[in-house]
């Protein structure tokens, strides 16, 4: 299906900054999950940078199989096929978080903050989420969901979420948002190919200043542990100070305790 005009025009205007992410973009009015379609496309030979974008998702997914509410026209729902070197994998979500924050700032002028591992927030409310999934050897799918309009979100989501238009009180140019997020990701992804990723990590840390320093809890073998999230290390792991010393958390659920 051909791209909607707003997206096609924005892509044409930014193609030089989008690199591989401008080559093949498939748009659908409704899909189950853009990440599922991108994974299937990758199985059938999609090249790095292939993008799936949809107006609605009937089975949008977040981390741990949680659902990601994706009402029609209310958000930006996109997934892209990546072929990262193994060393790049731990930093994909970090790069995507910075890219989404920068893209939102450039397209909409809104400053957001980041919360490890995959949340983009305004205050304590979730504005966007990222989902990086390894689907085959050398292939990962990065899914990005950004709430653009208040939309008809389920009550539990509405209580914890916000949208660009709710924050700004004006309409947002969806095409511009799409290309600015992807252009920023293209640049950080390219940067990950050369180590070290110091500038990217510092950029993530600056944007996470409001969440680092807060208490987190997590479960180990049925026991709840607790500590203060202090930083991320150069592999994107969360460093948590506990009475027993620094714990390094690479995956698994952490619960952020509200201040
Ligand atoms: C999270 O915060 O838990 C991650 C949410 C990721 C949502 C996006 S929307 C586009 C892509 N398709 C999906 O099914 N999920 C991701």
PDB file of C-alpha atoms and ligand atoms in Angstrom:
ATOM      1  CA  UNK A   1       0.000   0.000   0.000  1.00  0.00           C
ATOM      2  CA  UNK A   2       1.403   3.449  -0.832  1.00  0.00           C
ATOM      3  CA  UNK A   3       2.557   5.730   1.953  1.00  0.00           C
ATOM      4  CA  UNK A   4       0.168   8.433   3.187  1.00  0.00           C
ATOM      5  CA  UNK A   5       1.115  11.847   1.734  1.00  0.00           C
ATOM      6  CA  UNK A   6       2.374  13.338   5.003  1.00  0.00           C
ATOM      7  CA  UNK A   7       4.814  10.479   5.506  1.00  0.00           C
ATOM      8  CA  UNK A   8       5.867  10.225   1.845  1.00  0.00           C
ATOM      9  CA  UNK A   9       6.650  13.955   1.712  1.00  0.00           C
ATOM     10  CA  UNK A  10       8.586  13.929   4.959  1.00  0.00           C
ATOM     11  CA  UNK A  11      10.618  10.898   3.859  1.00  0.00           C
ATOM     12  CA  UNK A  12      11.432  12.502   0.500  1.00  0.00           C
ATOM     13  CA  UNK A  13      12.640  15.629   2.273  1.00  0.00           C
ATOM     14  CA  UNK A  14      14.837  13.752   4.740  1.00  0.00           C
ATOM     15  CA  UNK A  15      16.045  10.801   2.631  1.00  0.00           C
ATOM     16  CA  UNK A  16      19.692  11.825   2.838  1.00  0.00           C
ATOM     17  CA  UNK A  17      19.582  11.662   6.660  1.00  0.00           C
ATOM     18  CA  UNK A  18      17.645   8.393   6.809  1.00  0.00           C
ATOM     19  CA  UNK A  19      20.283   6.197   5.142  1.00  0.00           C
ATOM     20  CA  UNK A  20      19.024   2.587   4.892  1.00  0.00           C
ATOM     21  CA  UNK A  21      15.785   3.523   6.672  1.00  0.00           C
ATOM     22  CA  UNK A  22      14.482   5.408   3.604  1.00  0.00           C
ATOM     23  CA  UNK A  23      14.805   2.512   1.156  1.00  0.00           C
ATOM     24  CA  UNK A  24      11.800   0.320   1.861  1.00  0.00           C
ATOM     25  CA  UNK A  25       8.931   1.568   3.978  1.00  0.00           C
ATOM     26  CA  UNK A  26       5.670  -0.380   4.059  1.00  0.00           C
ATOM     27  CA  UNK A  27       2.556   1.299   5.424  1.00  0.00           C
ATOM     28  CA  UNK A  28      -0.658  -0.466   6.472  1.00  0.00           C
ATOM     29  CA  UNK A  29      -3.947   0.885   7.841  1.00  0.00           C
ATOM     30  CA  UNK A  30      -4.031  -1.886  10.479  1.00  0.00           C
ATOM     31  CA  UNK A  31      -1.750  -4.771  11.417  1.00  0.00           C
ATOM     32  CA  UNK A  32      -1.506  -7.156  14.336  1.00  0.00           C
ATOM     33  CA  UNK A  33       1.912  -5.777  15.317  1.00  0.00           C
ATOM     34  CA  UNK A  34       4.374  -3.911  13.122  1.00  0.00           C
ATOM     35  CA  UNK A  35       7.132  -5.927  14.831  1.00  0.00           C
ATOM     36  CA  UNK A  36       5.520  -9.208  13.765  1.00  0.00           C
ATOM     37  CA  UNK A  37       5.238  -8.007  10.177  1.00  0.00           C
ATOM     38  CA  UNK A  38       8.826  -6.776  10.185  1.00  0.00           C
ATOM     39  CA  UNK A  39      10.005 -10.146  11.556  1.00  0.00           C
ATOM     40  CA  UNK A  40       8.133 -12.027   8.830  1.00  0.00           C
ATOM     41  CA  UNK A  41       9.511  -9.645   6.218  1.00  0.00           C
ATOM     42  CA  UNK A  42      13.039 -10.245   7.586  1.00  0.00           C
ATOM     43  CA  UNK A  43      12.497 -14.005   7.250  1.00  0.00           C
ATOM     44  CA  UNK A  44      11.668 -13.390   3.602  1.00  0.00           C
ATOM     45  CA  UNK A  45      14.802 -11.382   2.929  1.00  0.00           C
ATOM     46  CA  UNK A  46      14.095  -7.814   4.033  1.00  0.00           C
ATOM     47  CA  UNK A  47      17.277  -5.763   4.048  1.00  0.00           C
ATOM     48  CA  UNK A  48      18.558  -3.814   7.032  1.00  0.00           C
ATOM     49  CA  UNK A  49      16.538  -0.635   7.430  1.00  0.00           C
ATOM     50  CA  UNK A  50      13.248  -2.019   6.083  1.00  0.00           C
ATOM     51  CA  UNK A  51      10.457  -0.244   7.974  1.00  0.00           C
ATOM     52  CA  UNK A  52       6.862  -1.232   8.719  1.00  0.00           C
ATOM     53  CA  UNK A  53       4.510   1.512   9.884  1.00  0.00           C
ATOM     54  CA  UNK A  54       0.798   1.206  10.627  1.00  0.00           C
ATOM     55  CA  UNK A  55      -2.080   3.459  11.542  1.00  0.00           C
ATOM     56  CA  UNK A  56      -3.364   0.929  14.110  1.00  0.00           C
ATOM     57  CA  UNK A  57      -2.294  -2.366  15.701  1.00  0.00           C
ATOM     58  CA  UNK A  58      -4.732  -4.986  16.904  1.00  0.00           C
ATOM     59  CA  UNK A  59      -2.060  -6.846  18.915  1.00  0.00           C
ATOM     60  CA  UNK A  60       0.595  -4.224  19.685  1.00  0.00           C
ATOM     61  CA  UNK A  61       3.125  -5.625  22.158  1.00  0.00           C
ATOM     62  CA  UNK A  62       5.353  -4.207  24.837  1.00  0.00           C
ATOM     63  CA  UNK A  63       7.967  -5.871  27.014  1.00  0.00           C
ATOM     64  CA  UNK A  64       7.078  -9.149  28.713  1.00  0.00           C
ATOM     65  CA  UNK A  65       4.240  -9.688  26.244  1.00  0.00           C
ATOM     66  CA  UNK A  66       2.232  -6.799  27.691  1.00  0.00           C
ATOM     67  CA  UNK A  67      -0.131  -5.233  25.246  1.00  0.00           C
ATOM     68  CA  UNK A  68       0.623  -1.837  23.720  1.00  0.00           C
ATOM     69  CA  UNK A  69      -2.607   0.053  23.123  1.00  0.00           C
ATOM     70  CA  UNK A  70      -2.547   1.188  19.497  1.00  0.00           C
ATOM     71  CA  UNK A  71      -5.833   2.902  18.614  1.00  0.00           C
ATOM     72  CA  UNK A  72      -6.251   4.035  14.976  1.00  0.00           C
ATOM     73  CA  UNK A  73      -4.480   7.280  14.164  1.00  0.00           C
ATOM     74  CA  UNK A  74      -3.579   7.960  17.800  1.00  0.00           C
ATOM     75  CA  UNK A  75       0.063   6.979  17.684  1.00  0.00           C
ATOM     76  CA  UNK A  76       3.132   6.317  15.645  1.00  0.00           C
ATOM     77  CA  UNK A  77       3.632   2.554  15.473  1.00  0.00           C
ATOM     78  CA  UNK A  78       6.716   1.442  13.579  1.00  0.00           C
ATOM     79  CA  UNK A  79       9.233  -1.366  13.452  1.00  0.00           C
ATOM     80  CA  UNK A  80      12.466  -1.704  11.565  1.00  0.00           C
ATOM     81  CA  UNK A  81      14.692  -4.611  10.568  1.00  0.00           C
ATOM     82  CA  UNK A  82      18.262  -4.393  11.891  1.00  0.00           C
ATOM     83  CA  UNK A  83      21.289  -6.599  11.230  1.00  0.00           C
ATOM     84  CA  UNK A  84      23.540  -5.526  14.083  1.00  0.00           C
ATOM     85  CA  UNK A  85      26.892  -6.983  15.023  1.00  0.00           C
ATOM     86  CA  UNK A  86      26.593  -8.899  18.309  1.00  0.00           C
ATOM     87  CA  UNK A  87      28.477  -6.149  20.174  1.00  0.00           C
ATOM     88  CA  UNK A  88      25.804  -3.614  19.183  1.00  0.00           C
ATOM     89  CA  UNK A  89      22.859  -5.582  20.606  1.00  0.00           C
ATOM     90  CA  UNK A  90      23.033  -4.414  24.243  1.00  0.00           C
ATOM     91  CA  UNK A  91      22.966  -0.780  23.136  1.00  0.00           C
ATOM     92  CA  UNK A  92      20.088  -0.897  20.646  1.00  0.00           C
ATOM     93  CA  UNK A  93      17.496   0.156  23.217  1.00  0.00           C
ATOM     94  CA  UNK A  94      19.797   2.883  24.524  1.00  0.00           C
ATOM     95  CA  UNK A  95      20.298   4.236  20.981  1.00  0.00           C
ATOM     96  CA  UNK A  96      16.576   4.021  20.275  1.00  0.00           C
ATOM     97  CA  UNK A  97      15.699   5.858  23.497  1.00  0.00           C
ATOM     98  CA  UNK A  98      17.999   8.740  22.666  1.00  0.00           C
ATOM     99  CA  UNK A  99      16.712   8.763  19.071  1.00  0.00           C
ATOM    100  CA  UNK A 100      13.075   8.920  20.133  1.00  0.00           C
ATOM    101  CA  UNK A 101      13.799  11.688  22.638  1.00  0.00           C
ATOM    102  CA  UNK A 102      15.781  13.685  20.065  1.00  0.00           C
ATOM    103  CA  UNK A 103      13.234  13.061  17.313  1.00  0.00           C
ATOM    104  CA  UNK A 104      10.380  14.236  19.518  1.00  0.00           C
ATOM    105  CA  UNK A 105      12.350  17.317  20.491  1.00  0.00           C
ATOM    106  CA  UNK A 106      13.130  18.209  16.863  1.00  0.00           C
ATOM    107  CA  UNK A 107       9.668  17.469  15.486  1.00  0.00           C
ATOM    108  CA  UNK A 108       7.530  18.738  18.361  1.00  0.00           C
ATOM    109  CA  UNK A 109       9.793  20.802  20.623  1.00  0.00           C
ATOM    110  CA  UNK A 110       8.986  18.677  23.671  1.00  0.00           C
ATOM    111  CA  UNK A 111      11.688  17.664  26.141  1.00  0.00           C
ATOM    112  CA  UNK A 112      11.211  14.122  27.448  1.00  0.00           C
ATOM    113  CA  UNK A 113      13.113  11.953  29.896  1.00  0.00           C
ATOM    114  CA  UNK A 114      14.294   8.373  29.660  1.00  0.00           C
ATOM    115  CA  UNK A 115      13.787   5.565  32.139  1.00  0.00           C
ATOM    116  CA  UNK A 116      15.786   2.337  31.878  1.00  0.00           C
ATOM    117  CA  UNK A 117      15.350   0.230  29.920  1.00  0.00           C
ATOM    118  CA  UNK A 118      12.776   1.332  27.390  1.00  0.00           C
ATOM    119  CA  UNK A 119      10.510   4.152  28.557  1.00  0.00           C
ATOM    120  CA  UNK A 120      10.220   7.685  27.224  1.00  0.00           C
ATOM    121  CA  UNK A 121       8.407   9.839  29.755  1.00  0.00           C
ATOM    122  CA  UNK A 122       6.974  13.255  30.380  1.00  0.00           C
ATOM    123  CA  UNK A 123       7.116  13.581  34.152  1.00  0.00           C
ATOM    124  CA  UNK A 124       6.024  10.156  35.362  1.00  0.00           C
ATOM    125  CA  UNK A 125       3.731   9.481  32.412  1.00  0.00           C
ATOM    126  CA  UNK A 126       4.726   7.241  29.562  1.00  0.00           C
ATOM    127  CA  UNK A 127       4.837   8.889  26.140  1.00  0.00           C
ATOM    128  CA  UNK A 128       6.651   6.248  24.127  1.00  0.00           C
ATOM    129  CA  UNK A 129       8.090   2.759  24.409  1.00  0.00           C
ATOM    130  CA  UNK A 130      10.771   0.756  22.646  1.00  0.00           C
ATOM    131  CA  UNK A 131      11.016  -2.942  22.041  1.00  0.00           C
ATOM    132  CA  UNK A 132      14.191  -4.518  20.633  1.00  0.00           C
ATOM    133  CA  UNK A 133      13.814  -8.231  19.854  1.00  0.00           C
ATOM    134  CA  UNK A 134      16.387 -10.611  18.412  1.00  0.00           C
ATOM    135  CA  UNK A 135      14.464 -12.757  15.936  1.00  0.00           C
ATOM    136  CA  UNK A 136      17.270 -14.682  14.209  1.00  0.00           C
ATOM    137  CA  UNK A 137      21.038 -14.860  14.086  1.00  0.00           C
ATOM    138  CA  UNK A 138      22.188 -11.340  13.154  1.00  0.00           C
ATOM    139  CA  UNK A 139      18.643  -9.994  12.924  1.00  0.00           C
ATOM    140  CA  UNK A 140      16.796  -7.811  15.389  1.00  0.00           C
ATOM    141  CA  UNK A 141      13.522  -5.937  15.134  1.00  0.00           C
ATOM    142  CA  UNK A 142      13.274  -2.560  16.794  1.00  0.00           C
ATOM    143  CA  UNK A 143       9.697  -1.480  17.523  1.00  0.00           C
ATOM    144  CA  UNK A 144       8.835   2.087  18.492  1.00  0.00           C
ATOM    145  CA  UNK A 145       5.457   3.257  19.748  1.00  0.00           C
ATOM    146  CA  UNK A 146       4.808   6.962  20.394  1.00  0.00           C
ATOM    147  CA  UNK A 147       1.491   8.254  21.726  1.00  0.00           C
ATOM    148  CA  UNK A 148       0.598  11.184  19.485  1.00  0.00           C
ATOM    149  CA  UNK A 149      -3.054  11.895  20.339  1.00  0.00           C
ATOM    150  CA  UNK A 150      -5.010  11.192  23.520  1.00  0.00           C
ATOM    151  CA  UNK A 151      -6.960   8.505  21.594  1.00  0.00           C
ATOM    152  CA  UNK A 152      -9.221   5.954  23.176  1.00  0.00           C
ATOM    153  CA  UNK A 153      -6.768   4.211  25.477  1.00  0.00           C
ATOM    154  CA  UNK A 154      -7.979   1.693  28.073  1.00  0.00           C
ATOM    155  CA  UNK A 155      -8.467   3.335  31.493  1.00  0.00           C
ATOM    156  CA  UNK A 156      -5.380   1.696  33.072  1.00  0.00           C
ATOM    157  CA  UNK A 157      -3.177   2.936  30.220  1.00  0.00           C
ATOM    158  CA  UNK A 158      -4.752   6.414  30.238  1.00  0.00           C
ATOM    159  CA  UNK A 159      -3.901   6.795  33.928  1.00  0.00           C
ATOM    160  CA  UNK A 160      -0.183   6.165  33.344  1.00  0.00           C
ATOM    161  CA  UNK A 161       0.283   7.525  29.843  1.00  0.00           C
ATOM    162  CA  UNK A 162       0.367  10.815  28.019  1.00  0.00           C
ATOM    163  CA  UNK A 163       0.539  11.895  24.387  1.00  0.00           C
ATOM    164  CA  UNK A 164       2.321  14.612  22.448  1.00  0.00           C
ATOM    165  CA  UNK A 165      -0.870  16.459  21.675  1.00  0.00           C
ATOM    166  CA  UNK A 166      -2.103  16.259  25.276  1.00  0.00           C
ATOM    167  CA  UNK A 167       1.206  17.733  26.454  1.00  0.00           C
ATOM    168  CA  UNK A 168       1.471  20.443  23.829  1.00  0.00           C
ATOM    169  CA  UNK A 169      -2.180  21.303  23.196  1.00  0.00           C
ATOM    170  CA  UNK A 170      -1.663  21.389  19.442  1.00  0.00           C
ATOM    171  CA  UNK A 171      -1.566  19.062  16.461  1.00  0.00           C
ATOM    172  CA  UNK A 172       1.680  17.278  15.641  1.00  0.00           C
ATOM    173  CA  UNK A 173       3.083  16.663  12.170  1.00  0.00           C
ATOM    174  CA  UNK A 174       3.225  12.848  12.136  1.00  0.00           C
ATOM    175  CA  UNK A 175       5.414  12.713   9.017  1.00  0.00           C
ATOM    176  CA  UNK A 176       7.988  15.007  10.581  1.00  0.00           C
ATOM    177  CA  UNK A 177       7.945  12.993  13.808  1.00  0.00           C
ATOM    178  CA  UNK A 178       8.476   9.766  11.859  1.00  0.00           C
ATOM    179  CA  UNK A 179      11.493  11.061   9.918  1.00  0.00           C
ATOM    180  CA  UNK A 180      13.125  12.892  12.825  1.00  0.00           C
ATOM    181  CA  UNK A 181      12.990   9.786  15.030  1.00  0.00           C
ATOM    182  CA  UNK A 182      14.330   7.573  12.243  1.00  0.00           C
ATOM    183  CA  UNK A 183      17.000  10.068  11.165  1.00  0.00           C
ATOM    184  CA  UNK A 184      18.265  10.315  14.712  1.00  0.00           C
ATOM    185  CA  UNK A 185      18.230   6.535  15.074  1.00  0.00           C
ATOM    186  CA  UNK A 186      20.077   6.180  11.731  1.00  0.00           C
ATOM    187  CA  UNK A 187      22.826   8.405  13.030  1.00  0.00           C
ATOM    188  CA  UNK A 188      23.188   6.689  16.438  1.00  0.00           C
ATOM    189  CA  UNK A 189      22.964   3.210  14.882  1.00  0.00           C
ATOM    190  CA  UNK A 190      25.754   4.094  12.479  1.00  0.00           C
ATOM    191  CA  UNK A 191      27.743   5.413  15.450  1.00  0.00           C
ATOM    192  CA  UNK A 192      27.354   2.083  17.271  1.00  0.00           C
ATOM    193  CA  UNK A 193      29.323   0.390  14.493  1.00  0.00           C
ATOM    194  CA  UNK A 194      32.441   2.178  15.701  1.00  0.00           C
ATOM    195  CA  UNK A 195      33.248   1.771  19.373  1.00  0.00           C
ATOM    196  CA  UNK A 196      33.267   3.336  21.934  1.00  0.00           C
ATOM    197  CA  UNK A 197      29.725   4.671  22.299  1.00  0.00           C
ATOM    198  CA  UNK A 198      30.623   7.258  24.937  1.00  0.00           C
ATOM    199  CA  UNK A 199      28.721  10.188  23.447  1.00  0.00           C
ATOM    200  CA  UNK A 200      25.558   8.118  23.046  1.00  0.00           C
ATOM    201  CA  UNK A 201      25.766   6.835  26.621  1.00  0.00           C
ATOM    202  CA  UNK A 202      26.315  10.347  27.976  1.00  0.00           C
ATOM    203  CA  UNK A 203      23.368  11.600  25.997  1.00  0.00           C
ATOM    204  CA  UNK A 204      21.206   8.793  27.447  1.00  0.00           C
ATOM    205  CA  UNK A 205      22.445   9.575  30.993  1.00  0.00           C
ATOM    206  CA  UNK A 206      21.644  13.292  30.645  1.00  0.00           C
ATOM    207  CA  UNK A 207      18.139  12.449  29.518  1.00  0.00           C
ATOM    208  CA  UNK A 208      17.713   9.941  32.354  1.00  0.00           C
ATOM    209  CA  UNK A 209      18.806  12.385  35.077  1.00  0.00           C
ATOM    210  CA  UNK A 210      15.266  12.590  36.469  1.00  0.00           C
ATOM    211  CA  UNK A 211      14.984   8.828  36.887  1.00  0.00           C
ATOM    212  CA  UNK A 212      18.510   7.841  37.912  1.00  0.00           C
ATOM    213  CA  UNK A 213      18.854   8.235  41.674  1.00  0.00           C
ATOM    214  CA  UNK A 214      15.463   6.636  42.273  1.00  0.00           C
ATOM    215  CA  UNK A 215      14.787   3.375  44.084  1.00  0.00           C
ATOM    216  CA  UNK A 216      14.148   0.180  42.181  1.00  0.00           C
ATOM    217  CA  UNK A 217      13.115  -3.291  43.237  1.00  0.00           C
ATOM    218  CA  UNK A 218      13.540  -6.568  41.400  1.00  0.00           C
ATOM    219  CA  UNK A 219      13.102 -10.249  42.078  1.00  0.00           C
ATOM    220  CA  UNK A 220      15.869 -12.840  42.305  1.00  0.00           C
ATOM    221  CA  UNK A 221      14.867 -16.442  43.017  1.00  0.00           C
ATOM    222  CA  UNK A 222      11.586 -15.375  44.607  1.00  0.00           C
ATOM    223  CA  UNK A 223      13.246 -12.729  46.809  1.00  0.00           C
ATOM    224  CA  UNK A 224      12.669  -9.007  46.357  1.00  0.00           C
ATOM    225  CA  UNK A 225      15.866  -6.949  46.189  1.00  0.00           C
ATOM    226  CA  UNK A 226      15.967  -3.185  46.487  1.00  0.00           C
ATOM    227  CA  UNK A 227      18.480  -0.465  45.690  1.00  0.00           C
ATOM    228  CA  UNK A 228      19.090   2.918  44.091  1.00  0.00           C
ATOM    229  CA  UNK A 229      19.522   3.062  40.317  1.00  0.00           C
ATOM    230  CA  UNK A 230      22.731   5.010  39.891  1.00  0.00           C
ATOM    231  CA  UNK A 231      23.822   4.796  36.285  1.00  0.00           C
ATOM    232  CA  UNK A 232      24.162   2.642  33.200  1.00  0.00           C
ATOM    233  CA  UNK A 233      27.468   1.068  32.260  1.00  0.00           C
ATOM    234  CA  UNK A 234      29.043   1.065  28.817  1.00  0.00           C
ATOM    235  CA  UNK A 235      27.052  -2.047  27.844  1.00  0.00           C
ATOM    236  CA  UNK A 236      23.737  -0.414  28.714  1.00  0.00           C
ATOM    237  CA  UNK A 237      23.225  -2.390  31.954  1.00  0.00           C
ATOM    238  CA  UNK A 238      21.600  -0.680  34.941  1.00  0.00           C
ATOM    239  CA  UNK A 239      23.920  -0.205  37.916  1.00  0.00           C
ATOM    240  CA  UNK A 240      22.050  -0.349  41.214  1.00  0.00           C
ATOM    241  CA  UNK A 241      23.563   0.497  44.603  1.00  0.00           C
ATOM    242  CA  UNK A 242      22.486  -1.945  47.315  1.00  0.00           C
ATOM    243  CA  UNK A 243      23.740  -2.425  50.879  1.00  0.00           C
ATOM    244  CA  UNK A 244      25.794  -5.329  49.482  1.00  0.00           C
ATOM    245  CA  UNK A 245      27.415  -3.254  46.731  1.00  0.00           C
ATOM    246  CA  UNK A 246      26.667  -2.463  43.088  1.00  0.00           C
ATOM    247  CA  UNK A 247      24.367  -4.871  41.257  1.00  0.00           C
ATOM    248  CA  UNK A 248      24.495  -4.942  37.469  1.00  0.00           C
ATOM    249  CA  UNK A 249      21.092  -5.614  35.898  1.00  0.00           C
ATOM    250  CA  UNK A 250      21.067  -6.500  32.238  1.00  0.00           C
ATOM    251  CA  UNK A 251      17.542  -7.676  31.768  1.00  0.00           C
ATOM    252  CA  UNK A 252      14.568  -8.731  33.788  1.00  0.00           C
ATOM    253  CA  UNK A 253      11.899  -6.658  35.326  1.00  0.00           C
ATOM    254  CA  UNK A 254      12.805  -3.772  37.591  1.00  0.00           C
ATOM    255  CA  UNK A 255      10.061  -1.843  39.330  1.00  0.00           C
ATOM    256  CA  UNK A 256      10.728   1.836  39.826  1.00  0.00           C
ATOM    257  CA  UNK A 257       9.591   2.967  43.239  1.00  0.00           C
ATOM    258  CA  UNK A 258       7.861   6.342  43.053  1.00  0.00           C
ATOM    259  CA  UNK A 259       9.523   9.118  45.035  1.00  0.00           C
TER     260      UNK A 259
HETATM  261  C1  LIG B   1       7.178  -1.086  25.937  1.00  0.00           C
HETATM  262  O1  LIG B   1       7.204   0.052  26.410  1.00  0.00           O
HETATM  263  O2  LIG B   1       6.943  -2.071  26.637  1.00  0.00           O
HETATM  264  C2  LIG B   1       7.481  -1.249  24.469  1.00  0.00           C
HETATM  265  C3  LIG B   1       6.361  -0.801  23.593  1.00  0.00           C
HETATM  266  C4  LIG B   1       6.676  -0.950  22.119  1.00  0.00           C
HETATM  267  C5  LIG B   1       5.487  -0.670  21.236  1.00  0.00           C
HETATM  268  C6  LIG B   1       5.830  -0.673  19.782  1.00  0.00           C
HETATM  269  S1  LIG B   1       4.514  -0.055  18.777  1.00  0.00           S
HETATM  270  C7  LIG B   1       5.348  -0.583  17.355  1.00  0.00           C
HETATM  271  C8  LIG B   1       5.929  -1.939  17.665  1.00  0.00           C
HETATM  272  N1  LIG B   1       4.931  -2.980  17.461  1.00  0.00           N
HETATM  273  C9  LIG B   1       4.618  -3.591  18.585  1.00  0.00           C
HETATM  274  O3  LIG B   1       3.783  -4.526  18.688  1.00  0.00           O
HETATM  275  N2  LIG B   1       5.312  -3.081  19.612  1.00  0.00           N
HETATM  276  C10 LIG B   1       6.190  -2.022  19.171  1.00  0.00           C
END
